[in-house]
Coordinates of C-alpha atoms in Angstrom, one line a residue:
Chain A
X374 CA 6.3 -22.9 17.5
X375 CA 10.0 -23.2 16.4
X376 CA 12.9 -22.9 18.6
X377 CA 15.7 -21.3 16.1
X378 CA 18.6 -23.3 16.7
X379 CA 21.7 -21.7 17.9
X380 CA 25.0 -23.4 16.1
X381 CA 28.0 -23.2 18.3
X382 CA 30.8 -22.1 15.4
X383 CA 32.9 -25.2 14.2
X384 CA 36.6 -25.4 14.5
X385 CA 36.8 -24.7 10.5
X386 CA 34.3 -21.2 10.8
X387 CA 36.8 -20.6 13.8
X388 CA 40.3 -20.4 12.4
X389 CA 39.3 -17.5 10.0
X390 CA 41.3 -18.7 6.3
X391 CA 38.6 -21.0 5.6
X392 CA 36.0 -18.5 5.4
X393 CA 38.4 -15.8 3.7
X394 CA 38.2 -18.3 0.7
X395 CA 34.9 -19.3 0.7
X396 CA 34.1 -15.2 0.6
X397 CA 36.1 -14.7 -1.9
X398 CA 34.6 -17.9 -3.9
X399 CA 31.6 -15.6 -3.6
X400 CA 32.8 -12.3 -4.6
X401 CA 34.3 -14.4 -7.4
X402 CA 31.3 -16.0 -8.3
X403 CA 29.0 -12.4 -7.6
X404 CA 31.1 -11.5 -10.7
X405 CA 29.9 -13.1 -13.3
X406 CA 26.2 -12.7 -11.8
X407 CA 24.1 -10.8 -14.2
X408 CA 24.0 -7.3 -13.4
X409 CA 20.6 -5.8 -11.6
X410 CA 21.6 -1.5 -11.1
X411 CA 19.8 0.6 -13.2
X412 CA 21.4 3.4 -14.7
X413 CA 18.8 6.2 -14.3
X414 CA 19.2 9.4 -16.0
X415 CA 20.3 7.6 -18.8
X416 CA 18.2 5.0 -18.8
X417 CA 14.4 6.5 -18.4
X418 CA 11.9 4.8 -15.8
X419 CA 9.4 2.3 -17.2
X420 CA 5.8 3.6 -17.1
X421 CA 2.6 1.9 -17.0
X422 CA -1.1 2.9 -17.2
X423 CA -0.8 1.5 -12.8
X424 CA 1.7 4.6 -12.7
X425 CA 0.7 7.3 -10.7
X426 CA 2.2 9.7 -11.8
X427 CA 1.9 13.7 -11.7
X428 CA -1.9 14.3 -11.8
X429 CA -2.9 15.9 -15.3
X430 CA -6.1 17.7 -16.3
X431 CA -8.1 15.9 -19.0
X432 CA -9.0 18.5 -22.2
X433 CA -12.9 17.4 -24.0
X434 CA -12.5 15.6 -26.9
X435 CA -13.5 18.5 -28.5
X436 CA -9.4 19.8 -28.0
X437 CA -10.3 23.3 -26.0
X438 CA -12.1 22.6 -23.5
X439 CA -11.5 21.1 -20.0
X440 CA -13.7 17.6 -19.1
X441 CA -13.0 20.1 -14.7
X442 CA -16.7 21.2 -14.3
X443 CA -14.9 23.1 -10.5
X444 CA -17.0 21.3 -8.1
X445 CA -14.1 21.2 -5.9
X446 CA -14.2 17.5 -4.9
X447 CA -10.7 17.1 -5.4
X448 CA -10.0 19.8 -3.7
X449 CA -12.0 18.1 -0.7
X450 CA -10.1 14.6 -1.2
X451 CA -6.3 16.5 -1.3
X452 CA -4.6 14.9 2.4
X453 CA -2.1 17.5 1.8
X454 CA -4.6 20.6 0.5
X455 CA -2.6 20.9 -2.7
X456 CA -4.9 21.6 -4.7
X457 CA -6.9 25.1 -5.2
X458 CA -9.5 26.0 -7.7
X459 CA -11.7 29.2 -9.1
X460 CA -14.4 28.5 -11.2
X461 CA -16.7 30.8 -13.0
X462 CA -20.1 30.1 -15.4
X463 CA -19.4 30.0 -19.4
X464 CA -22.0 30.1 -22.2
X465 CA -21.4 26.5 -23.3
X466 CA -23.7 23.8 -21.9
X467 CA -21.5 22.4 -19.8
X468 CA -22.5 25.8 -17.3
X469 CA -19.4 25.3 -14.9
X470 CA -15.3 25.2 -16.0
X471 CA -12.4 26.5 -13.7
X472 CA -10.8 30.1 -14.1
X473 CA -7.8 29.2 -12.2
X474 CA -6.6 25.2 -11.5
X475 CA -4.1 25.5 -9.3
X476 CA -1.7 22.0 -8.1
X477 CA 0.6 23.1 -5.9
X478 CA 3.3 20.1 -7.3
X479 CA 5.9 20.7 -4.0
X480 CA 3.1 19.9 -1.7
X481 CA 0.9 16.7 -4.1
X482 CA 2.4 13.6 -2.9
X483 CA 1.0 11.7 -5.7
X484 CA -2.1 9.6 -3.7
X485 CA -4.0 9.9 -6.4
X486 CA -7.0 10.1 -4.4
X487 CA -8.0 13.4 -6.8
X488 CA -8.6 11.0 -9.2
X489 CA -10.7 8.8 -7.3
X490 CA -13.0 11.2 -6.2
X491 CA -13.0 13.5 -9.8
X492 CA -17.0 12.6 -10.3
X493 CA -16.1 14.1 -14.1
X494 CA -13.0 12.6 -15.7
X495 CA -11.0 15.4 -15.1
X496 CA -7.8 14.8 -13.1
X497 CA -6.0 11.4 -13.9
X498 CA -2.4 10.7 -12.8
X499 CA -0.2 10.8 -15.7
X500 CA 2.7 8.9 -15.9
X501 CA 5.1 11.7 -16.2
X502 CA 7.0 11.4 -13.3
X503 CA 10.1 13.7 -13.1
X504 CA 9.8 17.3 -11.1
X505 CA 12.3 20.1 -10.9
X506 CA 12.4 23.8 -11.7
X507 CA 14.5 26.4 -10.4
X508 CA 12.6 27.8 -8.0
X509 CA 9.5 27.4 -5.7
X510 CA 7.0 29.8 -8.1
X511 CA 7.2 27.5 -11.1
X512 CA 6.8 24.2 -9.4
X513 CA 2.8 25.4 -8.6
X514 CA 1.2 24.5 -11.8
X515 CA -1.6 26.4 -13.5
X516 CA -3.5 25.3 -16.2
X517 CA -1.1 25.6 -19.0
X518 CA 0.6 22.8 -17.1
X519 CA -1.6 20.8 -15.7
X520 CA -3.8 20.0 -19.5
X521 CA -3.4 17.1 -21.7
X522 CA -4.9 15.9 -24.7
X523 CA -7.7 13.0 -23.6
X524 CA -5.3 10.4 -26.1
X525 CA -2.5 11.2 -23.7
X526 CA -4.4 9.8 -20.4
X527 CA -6.5 6.9 -22.3
X528 CA -4.1 4.0 -20.9
X529 CA -4.3 5.7 -17.0
X530 CA -8.8 5.8 -17.8
X531 CA -9.0 2.3 -19.0
X532 CA -7.1 1.0 -16.2
X533 CA -9.2 3.2 -13.7
X534 CA -12.3 1.8 -14.7
X535 CA -10.8 -1.7 -14.6
X536 CA -9.8 -1.7 -11.6
X537 CA -13.1 1.0 -9.9
X538 CA -15.6 -1.7 -12.1
X539 CA -16.5 -3.0 -8.4
X540 CA -19.5 -4.6 -6.7
X541 CA -20.2 -6.5 -10.3
X542 CA -23.2 -8.5 -8.2
X543 CA -24.5 -5.9 -6.9
X544 CA -27.7 -6.5 -6.2
X545 CA -28.5 -2.9 -5.1
X546 CA -31.0 -1.0 -8.0
X547 CA -29.5 2.2 -8.0
Chain B
X639 CA 33.4 18.9 27.7
X640 CA 33.9 18.1 31.6
X641 CA 36.4 15.5 32.4
X642 CA 36.6 14.2 35.9
X643 CA 38.1 11.5 37.5
X644 CA 36.1 9.0 39.7
X645 CA 36.4 5.6 41.4
X646 CA 34.5 3.2 39.3
X647 CA 32.9 -0.8 40.4
X648 CA 32.3 -2.7 37.2
X649 CA 29.6 -4.7 37.4
X650 CA 29.2 -8.4 35.6
X651 CA 30.3 -7.0 32.5
X652 CA 33.3 -5.3 33.3
X653 CA 35.8 -7.5 33.9
X654 CA 38.3 -6.0 31.1
X655 CA 37.8 -2.8 31.8
X656 CA 40.9 -2.6 33.9
X657 CA 43.0 -3.3 30.3
X658 CA 41.1 -0.1 29.2
X659 CA 43.8 2.6 29.1
X660 CA 40.7 5.3 29.1
X661 CA 38.8 3.9 32.0
X662 CA 37.9 6.4 35.0
X663 CA 37.9 10.0 32.4
X664 CA 34.3 10.6 31.6
X665 CA 33.4 11.5 28.1
X666 CA 30.3 13.0 27.1
X667 CA 29.0 12.3 23.9
X668 CA 26.3 13.1 22.0
X669 CA 25.7 10.7 19.3
X670 CA 23.0 11.5 16.5
X671 CA 20.5 13.2 15.2
X672 CA 22.7 12.8 12.2
X673 CA 24.9 9.4 13.0
X674 CA 24.1 6.8 10.2
X675 CA 24.5 3.9 13.1
X676 CA 21.3 5.1 14.7
X677 CA 18.7 4.7 11.4
X678 CA 17.1 7.9 11.5
X679 CA 17.3 10.5 13.4
X680 CA 17.2 9.7 16.7
X681 CA 19.8 11.0 19.6
X682 CA 21.7 9.2 22.4
X683 CA 22.8 10.9 24.7
X684 CA 26.0 8.9 26.0
X685 CA 28.5 9.1 29.1
X686 CA 31.4 6.8 28.5
X687 CA 34.2 5.2 30.8
X688 CA 36.5 5.0 28.4
X689 CA 35.0 2.6 25.7
X690 CA 32.6 1.5 28.1
X691 CA 28.7 2.8 28.4
X692 CA 28.0 4.4 32.0
X693 CA 24.8 6.1 31.0
X694 CA 22.3 5.9 27.9
X695 CA 19.5 8.3 27.3
X696 CA 17.7 7.7 23.8
X697 CA 16.4 11.5 23.2
X698 CA 13.1 10.9 20.8
X699 CA 11.5 13.4 18.7
X700 CA 14.0 14.8 15.7
X701 CA 10.7 13.7 13.1
X702 CA 7.7 14.2 15.4
X703 CA 5.1 15.4 12.7
X704 CA 1.9 15.2 14.6
X705 CA 0.3 12.6 12.7
X706 CA -2.4 11.6 15.8
X707 CA -3.1 15.8 15.9
X708 CA -3.1 15.9 11.3
X709 CA -5.7 12.9 11.7
X710 CA -7.9 14.5 14.0
X711 CA -7.9 17.3 11.5
X712 CA -8.2 16.0 7.8
X713 CA -10.5 12.9 8.8
X714 CA -11.4 9.4 8.4
X715 CA -10.0 8.7 5.0
X716 CA -7.7 11.2 4.2
X717 CA -5.2 9.8 6.9
X718 CA -4.3 6.6 4.6
X719 CA -1.3 8.6 3.4
X720 CA -0.3 9.7 6.3
X721 CA 0.1 6.1 7.8
X722 CA 2.4 5.0 5.0
X723 CA 4.9 7.8 6.6
X724 CA 5.0 6.6 10.0
X725 CA 6.8 3.3 9.7
X726 CA 8.0 4.5 5.8
X727 CA 9.8 0.4 5.2
X728 CA 6.2 -1.1 5.0
X729 CA 4.0 1.3 3.7
X730 CA 0.8 -1.2 3.4
X731 CA 1.2 -3.2 6.7
X732 CA 0.5 0.6 8.4
X733 CA -2.1 1.1 5.4
X734 CA -4.1 -2.5 6.7
X735 CA -3.7 -1.6 10.3
X736 CA -5.4 2.1 10.4
X737 CA -8.0 0.6 8.4
X738 CA -8.3 -2.5 10.4
X739 CA -9.6 -0.4 13.1
X740 CA -12.2 1.8 11.1
X741 CA -13.6 -1.2 10.0
X742 CA -14.0 -2.6 13.6
X743 CA -15.7 0.9 14.6
X744 CA -17.4 1.1 11.8
X745 CA -19.0 -2.6 11.6
X746 CA -17.5 -3.7 7.8
X747 CA -17.2 -6.6 6.9
X748 CA -14.2 -6.9 3.9
X749 CA -14.5 -9.6 1.3
X750 CA -12.7 -13.2 1.8
X751 CA -11.1 -11.5 -2.1
X752 CA -9.5 -8.8 -0.3
X753 CA -8.6 -9.9 3.2
X754 CA -6.3 -12.6 1.3
X755 CA -4.6 -9.6 -0.8
X756 CA -4.2 -8.1 2.5
X757 CA -2.1 -10.9 3.6
X758 CA -0.4 -11.1 1.4
X759 CA 0.7 -7.5 0.8
X760 CA 1.1 -7.4 4.7
X761 CA 3.6 -10.9 4.2
X762 CA 5.5 -9.2 1.7
X763 CA 5.9 -5.9 3.7
X764 CA 7.2 -7.7 6.4
X765 CA 10.0 -9.6 4.6
X766 CA 11.4 -6.3 3.3
X767 CA 10.7 -4.5 6.4
X768 CA 13.3 -7.3 7.6
X769 CA 15.4 -7.5 4.7
X770 CA 15.8 -3.5 5.6
X771 CA 17.0 -5.1 8.7
X772 CA 19.7 -7.3 8.0
X773 CA 21.2 -5.5 5.3
X774 CA 21.5 -2.4 7.8
X775 CA 22.7 -4.0 11.2
X776 CA 25.0 -5.9 8.7
X777 CA 26.2 -2.8 7.1
X778 CA 26.9 -1.6 10.8
X779 CA 28.7 -4.3 12.1
X780 CA 31.4 -4.7 9.2
X781 CA 29.4 -6.8 6.6
X782 CA 29.0 -4.4 3.2
X783 CA 27.8 -7.1 0.5
X784 CA 24.9 -8.0 2.7
X785 CA 24.1 -4.6 2.3
X786 CA 23.9 -5.0 -1.9
X787 CA 22.6 -9.0 -1.3
X788 CA 19.2 -7.8 1.1
X789 CA 18.6 -4.7 -0.8
X790 CA 18.7 -6.4 -4.5
X791 CA 16.0 -8.6 -3.6
X792 CA 13.8 -6.0 -1.0
X793 CA 14.3 -3.8 -5.4
X794 CA 12.6 -7.5 -6.5
X795 CA 9.2 -6.5 -3.8
X796 CA 9.2 -2.9 -4.7
X797 CA 8.6 -3.4 -8.6
X798 CA 6.2 -6.0 -8.0
X799 CA 4.7 -3.3 -6.1
X800 CA 5.3 -0.5 -8.7
X801 CA 3.5 -3.0 -10.9
X802 CA 0.6 -3.5 -8.2
X803 CA -0.2 0.3 -6.9
X804 CA 1.9 2.8 -9.3
X805 CA 4.5 3.7 -6.4
X806 CA 7.8 1.7 -5.0
X807 CA 6.9 3.4 -1.6
X808 CA 4.2 5.4 0.1
X809 CA 1.6 3.3 -1.8
X810 CA -1.9 3.9 -0.1
X811 CA -3.8 1.3 -2.1
X812 CA -5.6 0.0 1.3
X813 CA -8.8 1.6 1.4
X814 CA -11.8 1.6 4.2
X815 CA -13.5 -2.4 3.6
X816 CA -10.5 -3.9 1.0
X817 CA -8.1 -3.3 -1.0
X818 CA -8.3 -0.6 -4.1
X819 CA -7.3 -2.7 -6.6
X820 CA -7.2 -6.6 -7.6
X821 CA -4.2 -8.8 -8.4
X822 CA -4.1 -10.1 -12.0
X823 CA -2.5 -12.9 -13.0
X824 CA 0.8 -11.5 -14.3
X825 CA 1.6 -9.8 -10.7
X826 CA 1.3 -12.7 -9.4
X827 CA 2.9 -15.3 -11.9
X828 CA 5.5 -12.4 -10.9
X829 CA 4.8 -12.7 -7.6
X830 CA 5.0 -16.6 -7.5
X831 CA 8.2 -16.5 -8.6
X832 CA 9.9 -14.2 -6.8
X833 CA 8.8 -16.1 -3.1
X834 CA 10.1 -19.0 -4.6
X835 CA 13.8 -17.4 -5.8
X836 CA 13.5 -16.2 -2.3
X837 CA 13.7 -19.0 -0.2
X838 CA 16.8 -19.8 -1.8
X839 CA 18.0 -16.2 -0.9
X840 CA 17.1 -16.5 2.5
X841 CA 19.4 -19.1 3.0
X842 CA 22.3 -17.6 1.2
X843 CA 21.9 -15.0 3.8
X844 CA 22.5 -17.0 6.2
X845 CA 25.9 -18.6 4.5
X846 CA 27.2 -15.1 4.7
X847 CA 25.7 -14.2 8.2
X848 CA 25.1 -17.3 10.3
X849 CA 28.7 -18.8 11.0
X850 CA 30.5 -15.3 10.2
X851 CA 33.1 -14.9 13.0
X852 CA 32.4 -11.0 13.2
X853 CA 29.0 -11.3 13.6
X854 CA 29.0 -14.0 15.2
X855 CA 31.6 -12.2 17.8
X856 CA 29.5 -9.2 17.8
X857 CA 26.0 -10.1 18.0
X858 CA 26.3 -13.0 20.5
X859 CA 25.3 -12.7 23.8
X860 CA 25.3 -8.4 23.3
X861 CA 21.7 -6.5 24.2
X862 CA 20.2 -9.8 26.0
X863 CA 17.1 -9.1 27.0
X864 CA 15.8 -11.7 29.5
X865 CA 12.0 -13.1 29.3
X866 CA 11.2 -10.5 32.3
X867 CA 13.0 -7.8 31.6
X868 CA 11.3 -8.6 27.6
X869 CA 7.7 -8.4 28.8
X870 CA 8.2 -5.6 31.4
X871 CA 9.0 -3.4 28.9
X872 CA 6.3 -3.6 26.8
X873 CA 8.8 -5.4 24.2
X874 CA 6.4 -6.7 21.0
X875 CA 7.2 -8.9 18.1
X876 CA 10.5 -10.6 17.1
X877 CA 12.6 -8.2 20.1
X878 CA 10.0 -10.3 22.7
X879 CA 10.0 -13.8 20.4
X880 CA 13.4 -13.8 20.4
X881 CA 13.9 -13.2 24.0
X882 CA 11.3 -17.5 24.8
X883 CA 7.9 -15.5 24.4
X884 CA 5.9 -17.1 22.3
X885 CA 3.6 -14.6 21.7
X886 CA 2.1 -13.3 18.0
X887 CA -1.0 -11.3 17.5
X888 CA -1.5 -13.5 13.9
X889 CA -1.3 -16.4 16.3
X890 CA -3.3 -14.5 19.9
X891 CA -5.8 -12.2 18.3
X892 CA -6.5 -13.4 14.4
X893 CA -7.4 -10.4 12.0
X894 CA -7.8 -10.5 8.0
X895 CA -8.7 -14.5 8.3
X896 CA -4.7 -15.3 10.3
X897 CA -6.0 -18.2 11.9
X898 CA -6.4 -19.8 8.3
X899 CA -3.0 -19.5 6.9
X900 CA -0.2 -22.4 8.4
X901 CA 2.9 -21.1 9.8
X902 CA 4.8 -21.4 12.8
X903 CA 6.2 -18.9 15.2
X904 CA 9.7 -18.8 15.5
X905 CA 11.5 -18.2 19.0
X906 CA 14.4 -17.9 20.5
X907 CA 15.9 -18.8 23.6
X908 CA 18.8 -16.4 25.3
X909 CA 17.5 -13.0 23.8
X910 CA 20.9 -11.4 22.4
X911 CA 20.7 -9.8 19.5
X912 CA 21.8 -13.1 17.5
X913 CA 18.3 -14.5 18.8
X914 CA 16.8 -11.4 17.1
X915 CA 18.7 -12.3 14.5
X916 CA 18.1 -15.4 13.9
X917 CA 14.5 -15.0 15.1
X918 CA 13.3 -12.4 11.9
X919 CA 15.5 -14.9 9.0
X920 CA 13.3 -17.5 10.2
X921 CA 10.4 -15.4 10.0
X922 CA 11.4 -14.2 6.1
X923 CA 11.1 -17.9 5.6
X924 CA 7.6 -18.2 7.6
X925 CA 6.8 -15.2 5.9
X926 CA 7.2 -16.8 2.6
X927 CA 5.5 -19.1 3.3
X928 CA 2.2 -17.5 4.2
X929 CA 2.4 -15.5 1.0
X930 CA 2.3 -18.8 -0.9
X931 CA -0.8 -20.5 0.9
X932 CA -2.4 -16.8 -0.1
X933 CA -1.6 -17.0 -3.4
X934 CA -3.2 -20.1 -3.5
X935 CA -6.0 -18.6 -2.6
X936 CA -5.8 -16.2 -4.9
X937 CA -6.1 -18.4 -7.5
X938 CA -9.7 -20.0 -6.0
X939 CA -10.7 -16.8 -5.6
X940 CA -10.2 -14.8 -8.8
X941 CA -13.4 -12.8 -9.9
X942 CA -14.2 -12.2 -6.7
X943 CA -15.1 -8.8 -5.1
X944 CA -11.9 -6.6 -3.0
X945 CA -13.5 -4.4 -1.6
X946 CA -16.8 -4.3 0.8
X947 CA -20.6 -3.2 -1.1
X948 CA -21.1 -0.4 1.9
X949 CA -22.4 2.6 0.3
X950 CA -21.3 4.7 3.2
X951 CA -17.5 4.3 3.2
X952 CA -16.8 3.1 -0.4
X953 CA -16.4 4.8 -3.0
X954 CA -19.0 3.4 -5.9
X955 CA -17.8 2.7 -9.2
X956 CA -16.7 4.9 -11.6
X957 CA -18.9 3.8 -14.2
X958 CA -22.1 4.6 -12.1
X959 CA -20.8 7.5 -10.8
X960 CA -21.5 9.6 -14.3
X961 CA -25.2 7.3 -14.9
X962 CA -26.7 7.4 -11.2
X963 CA -27.8 10.5 -9.0
X964 CA -27.8 8.0 -6.3
X965 CA -24.3 7.5 -6.9
X966 CA -23.3 10.7 -7.5
X967 CA -24.7 11.4 -3.9
X968 CA -22.7 8.5 -2.3
X969 CA -19.8 10.2 -4.3
X970 CA -19.6 13.7 -3.3
X971 CA -20.9 12.5 0.7
X972 CA -17.9 9.8 0.9
X973 CA -15.3 12.2 -0.8
X974 CA -16.9 15.3 1.9
X975 CA -18.0 14.3 4.5
X976 CA -17.0 10.3 5.5
X977 CA -18.2 9.9 8.8
X978 CA -17.4 7.0 11.7
X979 CA -20.4 5.7 13.8
X980 CA -19.8 6.6 17.4
X981 CA -17.5 4.9 19.5
X982 CA -13.4 3.6 19.5
X983 CA -12.2 0.7 18.5
X984 CA -8.2 -0.2 19.3
X985 CA -7.4 -2.7 16.7
X986 CA -3.4 -4.0 16.7
X987 CA -1.9 -5.5 14.2
X988 CA 1.8 -7.6 13.7
X989 CA 4.2 -5.2 11.6
X990 CA 7.4 -6.7 11.4
X991 CA 8.3 -4.5 14.2
X992 CA 5.9 -5.8 16.9
X993 CA 2.7 -5.2 17.6
X994 CA 1.7 -2.1 15.2
X995 CA -2.2 0.0 17.0
X996 CA -4.7 2.0 15.9
X997 CA -7.2 2.9 18.3
X998 CA -9.7 6.0 17.2
X999 CA -12.5 7.0 18.8
X1000 CA -15.3 9.0 17.0
X1001 CA -18.3 10.9 18.2
X1002 CA -20.2 9.9 15.2
X1003 CA -19.0 13.0 13.2
X1004 CA -16.4 13.2 10.1
X1005 CA -13.6 14.8 12.5
X1006 CA -12.1 11.6 14.5
X1007 CA -11.9 12.9 18.0
X1008 CA -8.8 10.3 19.3
X1009 CA -6.6 8.7 16.6
X1010 CA -3.4 7.2 18.7
X1011 CA -0.6 5.3 17.4
X1012 CA 0.7 2.1 19.1
X1013 CA 4.2 2.1 17.6
X1014 CA 6.4 -0.8 18.5
X1015 CA 9.4 1.0 17.6
X1016 CA 9.0 3.2 20.6
X1017 CA 9.3 0.7 23.0
X1018 CA 12.2 -0.9 20.9
X1019 CA 14.0 2.6 21.8
X1020 CA 13.1 2.5 25.0
X1021 CA 14.5 -1.0 25.2
X1022 CA 18.4 0.2 24.4
X1023 CA 19.6 1.9 27.6
X1024 CA 18.1 -1.3 29.4
X1025 CA 20.9 -3.5 27.5
X1026 CA 23.6 -0.8 26.7
X1027 CA 24.4 0.6 30.2
X1028 CA 27.9 -1.6 31.2
X1029 CA 28.4 -2.4 27.5
X1030 CA 31.0 -1.1 25.3
X1031 CA 30.1 1.0 23.1
X1032 CA 30.7 -0.7 19.9
X1033 CA 28.2 -2.7 21.1
X1034 CA 25.5 -0.3 20.5
X1035 CA 25.7 -0.4 17.1
X1036 CA 24.4 -4.0 17.3
X1037 CA 22.3 -3.3 19.8
X1038 CA 20.2 -0.7 18.3
X1039 CA 20.5 -2.7 14.7
X1040 CA 18.9 -5.9 16.0
X1041 CA 16.1 -3.8 18.0
X1042 CA 15.1 -2.3 14.4
X1043 CA 13.2 0.2 15.0
X1044 CA 12.2 3.1 11.7
X1045 CA 12.3 7.0 13.3
X1046 CA 10.0 7.5 11.1
X1047 CA 7.0 5.4 13.8
X1048 CA 8.6 6.4 16.5
X1049 CA 8.4 9.5 16.5
X1050 CA 5.1 9.4 14.0

C-alpha cells in the first residue's frame, strides 16, 4: 500500500504570477515540439497485414470462381447477423458455390470472426477501410463488390496462418 | 418552470449561501443527456437553489442496448464483440473479464504466455482509460492543454493496439482460453519504448495539475466520500481507494497471475476529488511498472502458446482444418454450437473504474441462461447525489469527472 501525498500549495503556487510564467514557458516549448497531428483524409492511414478492414471474398487462382462453398459457417459466426448466403450446386469439381453472398456493411463490425470460422480460406479481412455511400442499399455489398483476386489478400492470408499456427507441440494425433 | 420561495436551512457547506443573490429561488434544471460535462448520455435532474444543489437525481438508460439479453440469444463466443462496447475506453479489459468468467465456468487453464499478454493488455488499457479520465476531467475544469497532452499519449497506445490487433478500438482479440495472437518482438520493443517514455509523461501531467491552483481549489475537499459511505454505496476501484480503503482485486483475489507481479496499491486519505485524482495518477505509474514486468516475462516465455489446447472451446489451427477431418468437425462444432458445462461462475476483475464482474449461468447448452454484468460505473453514478447535494452546481462537474464512469457500461 502506498498512501498518496497531498501536498499543500506553496506560496509561489498560490500567487498567480509565477504560475502564469511557468504555463507560458510550457506553451512556448510546445511550439517547437514535433507535430503529432495526422492530416487524415489527405494523408491516408497506413495499413498492414494486421489491419482488420472490411471482409472480402477471395477468388481462386483460376481467376473466375470464388473459393467460397457456401457452407454458412461465417453466417453462423457473425455476431452482427451481417452475412446472408444462398448456395447452389455447380458442375465443377467443387460442387457448391454461393448464388448470392451479401454482407450488410452497415451491420458489419469488422470483428474478423467470419475469417476465423471459414474452413475454405474464402473470406478475409482486407485492408480496405473507407466505407461511404449515398444510400443504405448501396452499402449491402454483393459478390461483385466483395470479390478480390487472391493476390490482393495474400498478405493477410500469410499473417493469418502465422497467427493461427497454434498448438505446435501438440500431442494429439489428429 | 415552477418557481416558489421557501425557507432554507443551510447545511454544513452552505456558509456562503446568504451571499447568493439567487438564494430562495428554486430552479429545476435538466442537465444532459446531451451535455458534454456528463461524459456520455447521462441525464441529471437538478433542483437548484441559486447556485446550490438542493436535490439531484441521475437518470440512466439512454444508452441501454440490452447487452445482457443479447448474450442469451447470441451464445458464448459471439458475445465478445459486445463486451468491447461496454466500457469502450478499455475494450480489452472487458474482453478479458468475460473470458475469465467463461474459463472459470468451463475449467480452462490459460497458458503462461497467454496470461502474461493478458496482464500486459489489461495494464495498457488501464493507462488508456485513466488518460481519458484525466483529459476529460481537466478539460471540464478548464485545463484545455491537459486534454491534448493526455490524448497524445493515448494515441500512442491506440497505435500500438492497432499494430497488435488491427483495430484502434473495439479490439476483440481475447478468446476463451487465451488471446488470439502472439506479441512479436517488434511490438515488444515498441511497447517498451512507449512505457519508458510514459513515466516522464506522467510527471508532466502532475506538473500541469497537482500544483495548479485552479485544479487544486476546484478539487480539494469537493465531493468527499468517507470510508463508510464508500463501502455502503458499493464503490470499488480508485473511488474506494481514494477514500482510504485498501481494496484491489488484483491483490485481494488475484487472477491471470497478478500475484507474481510487484506493485503497490495507491490509497488516499480524505476521499475527495483531489485524492481520487492522485490515486489514478499513481495507478498509471504502477500500471506502467506492471506492464514492464510483463514485458520482461514475455521475453523469457517467447515461443510459448497463447491459447489453451482445448478442442471443446478453442478453434483448431487453420492449416490443420484443411487437411484433417477431425479438426474440420471441431471447427464446425465450435463455431455453430459452443456449449459450456452446466453451472454458474462469477469473476470480477479490477478494471479502471472498479470491480468489473461477469456472472454467467449455463444449462449445458450453447445458449447462455444468464450473463449478468456488474458494471462499476453504475455504482459510481449512484454516488453522485451522495456527494453533490448541498454543493455548488459547478462542483458537480468536478464530481462527475472524478467519479469516472462510462455510460456504455452503466446502461449496457
